[in-house]
Amino acid sequence: MPTDPGQPKPAPAETPGAATAAELAHVGEASGAQWLQRYSSSLMGVFGTPQRVLVRGAGCLVWDADGKEYLDLLGGIAVNALGHAHPFVTSVISSQLATLGHVSNFFTSPTQIALAEKLLQLAGAPAGSKVFFANSGTEANEAAFKLARRNSGPGRTRIIALEGAFHGRTMGALALTAKEAYRTPFEPLPGGVVHIPFGDVEALRAAVDDTVAAVFLEPIQGEAGVRPLPEGYLRAAREATTAAGALLILDEVQTGIGRTGKWLASADAGIVPDAVTLAKGLGGGFPIGALITYGEQTSHLLTAGQHGTTFGGNPVATAAALATLHAIESQGVMENARRVGEQLRTALAAVDHVTEVRGEGLLIGFDLDADMAPAAVNAALDAGFIINAPGPRTIRLAPPLILTSAQADQFVQALPNILATAIGAIE
Ligand SMILES: *Cc1c(COP(=O)(O)O)cnc(C)c1O
């Protein structure tokens, strides 16, 4: 006989001995240096040596194992849209986990359906558009890659991506990623992908013909140092792909979900893509990815049994994303990203040794006049700021979208000293 869901059984007795993850991991019992030693003997070396061991966060601040405080201007690489430990997101995730955590895709849940509907609405997607949920950006792009293959056929075998592109590290997404150092050790990769020069409309028009199944584009290349596509490029790509019968697939894993001050970086381009991938900011720090397919025809390319995932779209991840979208929408977060982003870009452009500032909203890249970006990252850490160097002379900022004016100013004020230290370190 079904039980009344309104009358939950009493919770089982608490597991004795440890009440929190901090206790399970014995957080207080080792210094940062000791943790890093244990890291290097237990974790695979693919990330090199982590910069710090972080134990706690609140808003735009995080603290390391030695108690040092940092202003987080990277936000877990454009992930922590609402900062750390956002009270509303935390409470929605906790209550969902205490209600229903995982069900597999033999079943669905109201949070999953509500999130899909919300994403279609935010994307302005036409009737017949659909969503597939994954757990990460690379997985969202794997799904998009399969979509592209389903648009392939005799004579239509090529997929176009751009030089400088980053679409992820699993084999399909890696085939779309341009960087040789990431690709070469893993060849052969899925075939047919051609990388054309970045931002060159003529090269695009020349490449896109009826042998092309899909074109993958990032509206702003984040990993390449925050490089925006030139004005008019997305429109040209839409025209060329429509004429050729190819799909236009936008990777908004980094640029989406308010990062640029709007839901999608491509929102103002005046085009309707065939698909968009999302991840990073979507779960506010909880892992989730999504593929949106636009319109009936594209949405039907992947049919029952042609793709799947165990975890994707689970109740907790989709609850985290619903909470994140709700908070962004109701708390003026995108307006803040536009305003503070503008303030930062203007102020950064006036700092000595800064040669160029790029980006939109709170996705910002700036170039320095020498190969000192990694040294600047280290100097910034010592000064209590987390920033990132996607290239030898390029700094990227992707802070929580709730960064305040005063916090932005704090970094700008500290930057001259950080750069002076970096120059000293490379000499
Ligand atoms: C980060 C990123 C990915 C990969 O996402 P993961 O969650 O790391 O797999 C793909 N595309 C873009 C544009 C990204 O910035």
Tab-separated table of C-alpha atoms and ligand atoms in Angstrom:
chain	number	residue	atom	x	y	z
A	1	MET	CA	0.000	0.000	0.000
A	2	PRO	CA	1.436	3.397	-0.942
A	3	THR	CA	2.492	5.487	2.018
A	4	ASP	CA	1.458	9.095	2.360
A	5	PRO	CA	4.386	11.233	1.107
A	6	GLY	CA	3.271	13.919	3.532
A	7	GLN	CA	4.111	11.626	6.450
A	8	PRO	CA	7.794	10.727	6.029
A	9	LYS	CA	9.183	7.980	8.197
A	10	PRO	CA	11.515	9.166	10.951
A	11	ALA	CA	15.117	9.554	9.752
A	12	PRO	CA	17.453	6.700	10.684
A	13	ALA	CA	19.786	7.345	13.589
A	14	GLU	CA	22.785	9.508	12.675
A	15	THR	CA	25.962	7.725	11.647
A	16	PRO	CA	28.060	7.905	14.783
A	17	GLY	CA	31.505	9.425	15.022
A	18	ALA	CA	31.518	12.217	12.454
A	19	ALA	CA	28.878	14.828	11.732
A	20	THR	CA	30.380	16.863	8.874
A	21	ALA	CA	32.558	16.393	5.814
A	22	ALA	CA	35.161	18.550	7.544
A	23	GLU	CA	35.273	15.987	10.351
A	24	LEU	CA	35.365	13.041	7.935
A	25	ALA	CA	38.358	14.617	6.178
A	26	HIS	CA	39.966	15.871	9.424
A	27	VAL	CA	40.225	19.360	7.964
A	28	GLY	CA	41.854	21.095	10.909
A	29	GLU	CA	44.603	18.539	11.378
A	30	ALA	CA	46.962	19.439	8.510
A	31	SER	CA	48.540	22.600	7.100
A	32	GLY	CA	48.185	23.644	3.462
A	33	ALA	CA	51.678	22.316	2.727
A	34	GLN	CA	50.880	18.950	4.337
A	35	TRP	CA	47.643	18.640	2.359
A	36	LEU	CA	49.507	19.359	-0.894
A	37	GLN	CA	52.043	16.650	-0.100
A	38	ARG	CA	49.220	14.170	0.441
A	39	TYR	CA	47.587	15.446	-2.759
A	40	SER	CA	50.675	14.668	-4.808
A	41	SER	CA	50.855	11.108	-3.485
A	42	SER	CA	47.171	10.352	-3.988
A	43	LEU	CA	45.827	12.389	-6.924
A	44	MET	CA	46.675	12.016	-10.581
A	45	GLY	CA	49.038	14.698	-11.786
A	46	VAL	CA	46.892	16.043	-14.644
A	47	PHE	CA	46.344	19.399	-12.945
A	48	GLY	CA	49.933	19.927	-11.796
A	49	THR	CA	50.210	21.180	-8.225
A	50	PRO	CA	47.072	23.022	-7.062
A	51	GLN	CA	47.725	26.614	-6.027
A	52	ARG	CA	46.097	26.419	-2.598
A	53	VAL	CA	43.977	24.071	-0.460
A	54	LEU	CA	40.624	25.767	0.026
A	55	VAL	CA	38.382	24.887	2.937
A	56	ARG	CA	35.564	27.431	3.035
A	57	GLY	CA	33.820	30.134	1.024
A	58	ALA	CA	31.175	32.812	1.508
A	59	GLY	CA	30.027	35.174	-1.227
A	60	CYS	CA	33.075	36.313	-3.213
A	61	LEU	CA	35.536	35.250	-0.493
A	62	VAL	CA	37.299	31.928	0.122
A	63	TRP	CA	39.692	30.767	2.835
A	64	ASP	CA	42.574	28.291	2.577
A	65	ALA	CA	43.711	25.567	4.977
A	66	ASP	CA	46.049	28.035	6.690
A	67	GLY	CA	43.258	30.531	7.301
A	68	LYS	CA	44.284	33.040	4.608
A	69	GLU	CA	41.435	34.933	2.929
A	70	TYR	CA	41.127	35.537	-0.838
A	71	LEU	CA	38.842	37.603	-3.035
A	72	ASP	CA	37.775	35.053	-5.648
A	73	LEU	CA	37.944	36.733	-9.063
A	74	LEU	CA	37.809	33.440	-10.959
A	75	GLY	CA	34.670	31.902	-9.421
A	76	GLY	CA	35.794	28.299	-9.984
A	77	ILE	CA	36.337	29.254	-13.663
A	78	ALA	CA	33.067	31.077	-14.349
A	79	VAL	CA	31.072	28.545	-12.296
A	80	ASN	CA	30.166	30.173	-8.979
A	81	ALA	CA	27.749	32.677	-10.510
A	82	LEU	CA	26.298	33.520	-7.091
A	83	GLY	CA	29.527	33.167	-5.169
A	84	HIS	CA	30.196	30.563	-2.510
A	85	ALA	CA	27.642	29.083	-0.112
A	86	HIS	CA	24.785	31.201	-1.447
A	87	PRO	CA	22.120	30.755	1.251
A	88	PHE	CA	19.151	30.309	-1.122
A	89	VAL	CA	20.929	27.872	-3.469
A	90	THR	CA	22.337	25.958	-0.481
A	91	SER	CA	18.934	25.597	1.105
A	92	VAL	CA	17.233	24.475	-2.132
A	93	ILE	CA	19.957	21.864	-2.776
A	94	SER	CA	19.835	20.594	0.808
A	95	SER	CA	16.075	20.286	0.912
A	96	GLN	CA	15.949	18.550	-2.480
A	97	LEU	CA	18.647	16.090	-1.387
A	98	ALA	CA	16.664	15.383	1.769
A	99	THR	CA	13.544	14.779	-0.357
A	100	LEU	CA	14.743	12.906	-3.450
A	101	GLY	CA	18.348	12.761	-4.615
A	102	HIS	CA	18.624	10.421	-7.590
A	103	VAL	CA	16.181	8.373	-9.649
A	104	SER	CA	17.917	7.461	-13.005
A	105	ASN	CA	16.431	8.404	-16.347
A	106	PHE	CA	13.937	5.540	-16.212
A	107	PHE	CA	12.098	8.190	-14.201
A	108	THR	CA	11.754	11.940	-14.262
A	109	SER	CA	11.148	14.562	-11.603
A	110	PRO	CA	9.335	17.896	-11.438
A	111	THR	CA	12.606	19.825	-10.980
A	112	GLN	CA	13.996	18.325	-14.190
A	113	ILE	CA	10.927	19.265	-16.206
A	114	ALA	CA	10.640	22.727	-14.669
A	115	LEU	CA	14.314	23.437	-15.408
A	116	ALA	CA	13.985	22.321	-19.041
A	117	GLU	CA	10.973	24.617	-19.464
A	118	LYS	CA	12.824	27.484	-17.806
A	119	LEU	CA	15.890	27.087	-20.040
A	120	LEU	CA	13.761	27.032	-23.189
A	121	GLN	CA	12.073	30.215	-22.012
A	122	LEU	CA	15.346	31.992	-21.141
A	123	ALA	CA	16.874	30.925	-24.460
A	124	GLY	CA	13.866	32.289	-26.352
A	125	ALA	CA	13.733	28.933	-28.111
A	126	PRO	CA	10.906	28.379	-30.638
A	127	ALA	CA	8.174	25.721	-30.375
A	128	GLY	CA	9.480	22.175	-30.630
A	129	SER	CA	12.795	23.028	-28.923
A	130	LYS	CA	14.115	20.509	-26.378
A	131	VAL	CA	16.701	20.028	-23.634
A	132	PHE	CA	19.112	17.193	-22.810
A	133	PHE	CA	20.796	17.285	-19.389
A	134	ALA	CA	24.388	16.194	-18.776
A	135	ASN	CA	26.827	16.695	-15.899
A	136	SER	CA	29.464	18.967	-17.415
A	137	GLY	CA	30.409	21.147	-20.340
A	138	THR	CA	32.325	18.467	-22.166
A	139	GLU	CA	29.352	16.118	-21.872
A	140	ALA	CA	26.974	18.754	-23.204
A	141	ASN	CA	29.319	19.114	-26.181
A	142	GLU	CA	29.533	15.330	-26.637
A	143	ALA	CA	25.762	15.327	-27.011
A	144	ALA	CA	26.046	18.211	-29.485
A	145	PHE	CA	28.743	16.308	-31.404
A	146	LYS	CA	26.375	13.327	-31.742
A	147	LEU	CA	23.673	15.728	-32.924
A	148	ALA	CA	26.119	16.953	-35.579
A	149	ARG	CA	26.851	13.385	-36.661
A	150	ARG	CA	23.130	12.779	-37.017
A	151	ASN	CA	23.078	15.678	-39.482
A	152	SER	CA	25.844	13.941	-41.455
A	153	GLY	CA	25.371	11.722	-44.479
A	154	PRO	CA	27.046	10.684	-47.715
A	155	GLY	CA	29.184	13.630	-48.743
A	156	ARG	CA	28.300	15.597	-45.602
A	157	THR	CA	31.006	14.589	-43.165
A	158	ARG	CA	32.837	17.712	-42.023
A	159	ILE	CA	32.440	19.675	-38.808
A	160	ILE	CA	33.894	23.187	-38.583
A	161	ALA	CA	35.377	24.665	-35.402
A	162	LEU	CA	37.697	27.618	-34.862
A	163	GLU	CA	41.375	27.948	-34.143
A	164	GLY	CA	41.699	28.670	-30.427
A	165	ALA	CA	38.489	26.759	-29.677
A	166	PHE	CA	38.019	24.969	-26.378
A	167	HIS	CA	35.067	22.586	-26.165
A	168	GLY	CA	36.218	20.081	-23.531
A	169	ARG	CA	38.458	17.082	-22.941
A	170	THR	CA	36.479	13.916	-23.678
A	171	MET	CA	37.253	12.396	-27.065
A	172	GLY	CA	34.466	14.005	-29.096
A	173	ALA	CA	34.743	17.395	-27.427
A	174	LEU	CA	38.536	17.118	-27.724
A	175	ALA	CA	38.190	16.609	-31.467
A	176	LEU	CA	36.453	20.016	-31.514
A	177	THR	CA	39.117	21.606	-29.277
A	178	ALA	CA	41.937	23.188	-31.259
A	179	LYS	CA	44.967	23.076	-28.955
A	180	GLU	CA	47.562	20.622	-30.286
A	181	ALA	CA	49.046	19.896	-26.841
A	182	TYR	CA	45.648	18.647	-25.651
A	183	ARG	CA	44.903	16.656	-28.831
A	184	THR	CA	48.094	15.036	-30.074
A	185	PRO	CA	48.642	12.506	-27.230
A	186	PHE	CA	45.151	11.082	-27.820
A	187	GLU	CA	44.948	10.675	-31.564
A	188	PRO	CA	43.141	9.237	-33.413
A	189	LEU	CA	40.240	11.481	-32.418
A	190	PRO	CA	36.792	11.275	-34.034
A	191	GLY	CA	37.368	12.431	-37.611
A	192	GLY	CA	36.024	15.139	-39.834
A	193	VAL	CA	36.684	18.198	-37.677
A	194	VAL	CA	38.385	21.098	-39.442
A	195	HIS	CA	39.657	24.193	-37.574
A	196	ILE	CA	39.505	27.447	-39.503
A	197	PRO	CA	41.078	30.826	-38.604
A	198	PHE	CA	39.392	32.664	-35.723
A	199	GLY	CA	36.954	35.443	-36.528
A	200	ASP	CA	37.623	35.416	-40.296
A	201	VAL	CA	34.247	35.682	-42.051
A	202	GLU	CA	35.748	34.997	-45.485
A	203	ALA	CA	37.412	31.807	-44.226
A	204	LEU	CA	34.079	30.764	-42.742
A	205	ARG	CA	32.140	31.391	-45.952
A	206	ALA	CA	34.759	29.489	-47.927
A	207	ALA	CA	34.640	26.509	-45.542
A	208	VAL	CA	30.897	26.082	-45.090
A	209	ASP	CA	29.401	24.158	-48.005
A	210	ASP	CA	27.184	21.089	-48.363
A	211	THR	CA	29.973	18.828	-47.065
A	212	VAL	CA	29.555	20.428	-43.603
A	213	ALA	CA	27.289	18.878	-40.948
A	214	ALA	CA	27.793	21.540	-38.263
A	215	VAL	CA	29.715	24.624	-37.203
A	216	PHE	CA	30.691	24.920	-33.519
A	217	LEU	CA	31.375	28.419	-32.152
A	218	GLU	CA	32.016	30.060	-28.790
A	219	PRO	CA	30.626	33.632	-28.891
A	220	ILE	CA	33.642	34.572	-26.732
A	221	GLN	CA	36.568	32.141	-26.564
A	222	GLY	CA	37.187	31.945	-22.829
A	223	GLU	CA	40.122	29.540	-22.613
A	224	ALA	CA	41.866	31.353	-25.476
A	225	GLY	CA	42.012	34.488	-23.307
A	226	VAL	CA	38.501	35.971	-23.575
A	227	ARG	CA	38.452	36.613	-27.329
A	228	PRO	CA	35.057	37.800	-28.600
A	229	LEU	CA	33.992	36.924	-32.132
A	230	PRO	CA	33.931	40.088	-34.257
A	231	GLU	CA	30.655	41.956	-34.728
A	232	GLY	CA	28.536	40.307	-37.413
A	233	TYR	CA	30.359	36.956	-37.315
A	234	LEU	CA	27.504	34.975	-35.738
A	235	ARG	CA	25.066	36.397	-38.267
A	236	ALA	CA	27.402	35.434	-41.121
A	237	ALA	CA	27.720	31.964	-39.609
A	238	ARG	CA	23.941	31.635	-39.430
A	239	GLU	CA	23.553	32.655	-43.077
A	240	ALA	CA	26.287	30.289	-44.266
A	241	THR	CA	25.068	27.287	-42.260
A	242	THR	CA	21.436	27.812	-43.264
A	243	ALA	CA	22.409	28.008	-46.930
A	244	ALA	CA	24.543	24.849	-46.625
A	245	GLY	CA	22.098	22.790	-44.535
A	246	ALA	CA	24.598	22.671	-41.666
A	247	LEU	CA	23.794	23.073	-37.978
A	248	LEU	CA	24.990	26.159	-36.109
A	249	ILE	CA	25.934	25.010	-32.595
A	250	LEU	CA	26.958	27.591	-29.988
A	251	ASP	CA	29.089	26.548	-27.037
A	252	GLU	CA	27.937	28.888	-24.266
A	253	VAL	CA	29.332	26.677	-21.502
A	254	GLN	CA	31.447	29.584	-20.241
A	255	THR	CA	29.557	32.586	-21.638
A	256	GLY	CA	26.002	31.538	-20.723
A	257	ILE	CA	23.824	32.008	-17.625
A	258	GLY	CA	24.369	35.709	-17.036
A	259	ARG	CA	28.153	35.678	-17.317
A	260	THR	CA	28.150	38.444	-19.947
A	261	GLY	CA	25.265	40.329	-18.338
A	262	LYS	CA	22.594	38.498	-20.344
A	263	TRP	CA	21.337	34.905	-20.314
A	264	LEU	CA	23.293	34.029	-23.444
A	265	ALA	CA	26.244	35.921	-24.904
A	266	SER	CA	24.661	35.365	-28.324
A	267	ALA	CA	21.345	36.923	-27.252
A	268	ASP	CA	21.899	40.221	-29.079
A	269	ALA	CA	23.288	38.707	-32.275
A	270	GLY	CA	19.843	38.555	-33.870
A	271	ILE	CA	20.107	34.881	-34.801
A	272	VAL	CA	18.446	31.609	-33.835
A	273	PRO	CA	21.065	28.840	-33.529
A	274	ASP	CA	20.286	25.135	-33.972
A	275	ALA	CA	21.745	24.211	-30.600
A	276	VAL	CA	23.373	25.756	-27.540
A	277	THR	CA	25.420	24.020	-24.859
A	278	LEU	CA	25.527	25.229	-21.256
A	279	ALA	CA	27.254	24.120	-18.066
A	280	LYS	CA	29.631	26.138	-15.870
A	281	GLY	CA	27.364	28.759	-14.258
A	282	LEU	CA	24.159	26.771	-14.648
A	283	GLY	CA	24.213	24.941	-11.299
A	284	GLY	CA	25.743	27.804	-9.309
A	285	GLY	CA	28.604	25.445	-8.395
A	286	PHE	CA	26.721	22.161	-8.612
A	287	PRO	CA	27.748	20.022	-11.627
A	288	ILE	CA	25.233	20.145	-14.477
A	289	GLY	CA	25.382	20.602	-18.244
A	290	ALA	CA	22.696	21.027	-20.862
A	291	LEU	CA	22.180	20.849	-24.595
A	292	ILE	CA	19.318	22.912	-25.996
A	293	THR	CA	18.131	21.985	-29.480
A	294	TYR	CA	16.135	24.639	-31.311
A	295	GLY	CA	13.000	23.704	-33.222
A	296	GLU	CA	11.271	20.446	-34.035
A	297	GLN	CA	13.595	19.273	-36.793
A	298	THR	CA	16.863	19.582	-34.863
A	299	SER	CA	15.312	18.205	-31.675
A	300	HIS	CA	14.334	15.027	-33.533
A	301	LEU	CA	17.881	14.288	-34.710
A	302	LEU	CA	18.646	12.312	-31.542
A	303	THR	CA	15.972	9.683	-31.015
A	304	ALA	CA	15.157	7.183	-28.275
A	305	GLY	CA	18.207	5.144	-27.317
A	306	GLN	CA	20.721	7.283	-29.229
A	307	HIS	CA	22.096	9.065	-26.178
A	308	GLY	CA	21.894	8.782	-22.399
A	309	THR	CA	23.439	9.316	-18.981
A	310	THR	CA	22.945	7.899	-15.494
A	311	PHE	CA	23.339	11.069	-13.473
A	312	GLY	CA	22.331	13.708	-16.020
A	313	GLY	CA	19.332	15.819	-15.040
A	314	ASN	CA	19.041	14.331	-11.555
A	315	PRO	CA	16.726	16.032	-9.053
A	316	VAL	CA	19.493	17.686	-7.027
A	317	ALA	CA	21.420	19.097	-9.987
A	318	THR	CA	18.268	20.415	-11.605
A	319	ALA	CA	17.098	21.886	-8.280
A	320	ALA	CA	20.481	23.629	-7.956
A	321	ALA	CA	20.054	25.117	-11.433
A	322	LEU	CA	16.448	26.174	-10.792
A	323	ALA	CA	17.599	27.939	-7.620
A	324	THR	CA	20.524	29.585	-9.429
A	325	LEU	CA	18.354	30.867	-12.283
A	326	HIS	CA	15.737	32.122	-9.849
A	327	ALA	CA	18.293	34.020	-7.774
A	328	ILE	CA	19.962	35.513	-10.876
A	329	GLU	CA	16.584	36.604	-12.203
A	330	SER	CA	15.121	38.010	-8.991
A	331	GLN	CA	18.169	39.715	-7.470
A	332	GLY	CA	19.383	42.010	-10.260
A	333	VAL	CA	22.460	39.839	-10.760
A	334	MET	CA	22.887	40.348	-14.507
A	335	GLU	CA	22.493	44.104	-14.115
A	336	ASN	CA	25.258	43.955	-11.494
A	337	ALA	CA	27.476	41.917	-13.845
A	338	ARG	CA	27.070	44.534	-16.582
A	339	ARG	CA	27.734	47.482	-14.267
A	340	VAL	CA	30.678	46.075	-12.277
A	341	GLY	CA	32.131	44.532	-15.453
A	342	GLU	CA	32.101	47.916	-17.170
A	343	GLN	CA	33.692	49.527	-14.121
A	344	LEU	CA	36.436	46.875	-14.042
A	345	ARG	CA	37.218	47.118	-17.748
A	346	THR	CA	37.484	50.907	-17.632
A	347	ALA	CA	39.692	50.846	-14.538
A	348	LEU	CA	41.927	48.005	-15.798
A	349	ALA	CA	42.578	49.809	-19.085
A	350	ALA	CA	44.166	52.673	-17.108
A	351	VAL	CA	46.629	50.428	-15.205
A	352	ASP	CA	50.310	50.532	-16.211
A	353	HIS	CA	51.515	47.446	-18.200
A	354	VAL	CA	47.946	46.589	-19.288
A	355	THR	CA	47.878	46.738	-23.097
A	356	GLU	CA	44.348	45.541	-23.946
A	357	VAL	CA	41.124	44.756	-22.090
A	358	ARG	CA	38.415	42.498	-23.566
A	359	GLY	CA	35.156	40.846	-22.623
A	360	GLU	CA	31.590	41.477	-21.629
A	361	GLY	CA	29.839	41.558	-18.286
A	362	LEU	CA	32.015	39.705	-15.778
A	363	LEU	CA	33.984	37.651	-18.302
A	364	ILE	CA	37.098	39.779	-18.678
A	365	GLY	CA	40.494	39.244	-20.266
A	366	PHE	CA	43.400	41.644	-20.272
A	367	ASP	CA	46.849	41.512	-21.820
A	368	LEU	CA	50.125	42.572	-20.192
A	369	ASP	CA	53.193	44.008	-21.884
A	370	ALA	CA	55.437	41.049	-20.955
A	371	ASP	CA	55.193	37.288	-20.343
A	372	MET	CA	54.346	37.780	-16.693
A	373	ALA	CA	50.794	36.451	-16.388
A	374	PRO	CA	51.663	33.256	-14.432
A	375	ALA	CA	53.920	35.324	-12.139
A	376	ALA	CA	51.060	37.794	-11.681
A	377	VAL	CA	48.741	34.936	-10.659
A	378	ASN	CA	51.209	33.959	-7.925
A	379	ALA	CA	51.709	37.547	-6.773
A	380	ALA	CA	47.927	38.018	-6.705
A	381	LEU	CA	47.501	34.924	-4.522
A	382	ASP	CA	50.056	36.253	-2.067
A	383	ALA	CA	48.144	39.546	-2.074
A	384	GLY	CA	44.837	37.715	-1.436
A	385	PHE	CA	43.285	37.609	-4.943
A	386	ILE	CA	42.424	34.590	-7.111
A	387	ILE	CA	42.914	35.325	-10.824
A	388	ASN	CA	43.864	33.156	-13.808
A	389	ALA	CA	46.384	33.197	-16.660
A	390	PRO	CA	45.027	31.480	-19.782
A	391	GLY	CA	48.138	32.622	-21.682
A	392	PRO	CA	51.688	33.857	-20.951
A	393	ARG	CA	50.628	37.508	-21.032
A	394	THR	CA	46.880	37.227	-20.557
A	395	ILE	CA	44.853	37.412	-17.335
A	396	ARG	CA	41.249	36.205	-17.113
A	397	LEU	CA	38.692	37.286	-14.523
A	398	ALA	CA	35.373	35.441	-14.177
A	399	PRO	CA	34.259	36.342	-10.651
A	400	PRO	CA	30.895	35.666	-9.043
A	401	LEU	CA	28.280	37.827	-10.778
A	402	ILE	CA	27.502	39.355	-7.362
A	403	LEU	CA	30.955	40.989	-7.132
A	404	THR	CA	30.508	44.446	-5.633
A	405	SER	CA	31.913	47.687	-6.949
A	406	ALA	CA	34.052	47.981	-3.827
A	407	GLN	CA	35.496	44.474	-4.302
A	408	ALA	CA	36.310	45.224	-7.954
A	409	ASP	CA	38.010	48.425	-6.860
A	410	GLN	CA	40.021	46.566	-4.217
A	411	PHE	CA	41.606	44.453	-6.980
A	412	VAL	CA	42.271	47.415	-9.288
A	413	GLN	CA	43.992	49.247	-6.421
A	414	ALA	CA	46.165	46.197	-5.669
A	415	LEU	CA	47.057	45.457	-9.300
A	416	PRO	CA	50.037	47.847	-9.732
A	417	ASN	CA	51.847	46.190	-6.806
A	418	ILE	CA	50.907	42.714	-8.057
A	419	LEU	CA	52.370	43.538	-11.489
A	420	ALA	CA	55.494	45.073	-9.954
A	421	THR	CA	56.060	41.845	-8.015
A	422	ALA	CA	55.438	39.807	-11.190
A	423	ILE	CA	57.976	41.881	-13.141
A	424	GLY	CA	60.480	41.318	-10.345
A	425	ALA	CA	59.829	37.569	-10.485
A	426	ILE	CA	60.419	37.195	-14.241
A	427	GLU	CA	63.585	39.341	-14.350
B	1	LIG	C1	34.864	24.776	-19.576
B	1	LIG	C2	34.404	24.671	-20.980
B	1	LIG	C3	34.046	23.438	-21.537
B	1	LIG	C4	34.223	22.140	-20.786
B	1	LIG	O1	33.429	22.076	-19.653
B	1	LIG	P1	33.768	21.003	-18.499
B	1	LIG	O2	32.645	21.154	-17.539
B	1	LIG	O3	35.105	21.372	-17.958
B	1	LIG	O4	33.793	19.674	-19.142
B	1	LIG	C5	33.546	23.427	-22.815
B	1	LIG	N1	33.418	24.552	-23.525
B	1	LIG	C6	33.747	25.760	-23.030
B	1	LIG	C7	33.539	26.984	-23.857
B	1	LIG	C8	34.267	25.856	-21.747
B	1	LIG	O5	34.626	27.045	-21.260
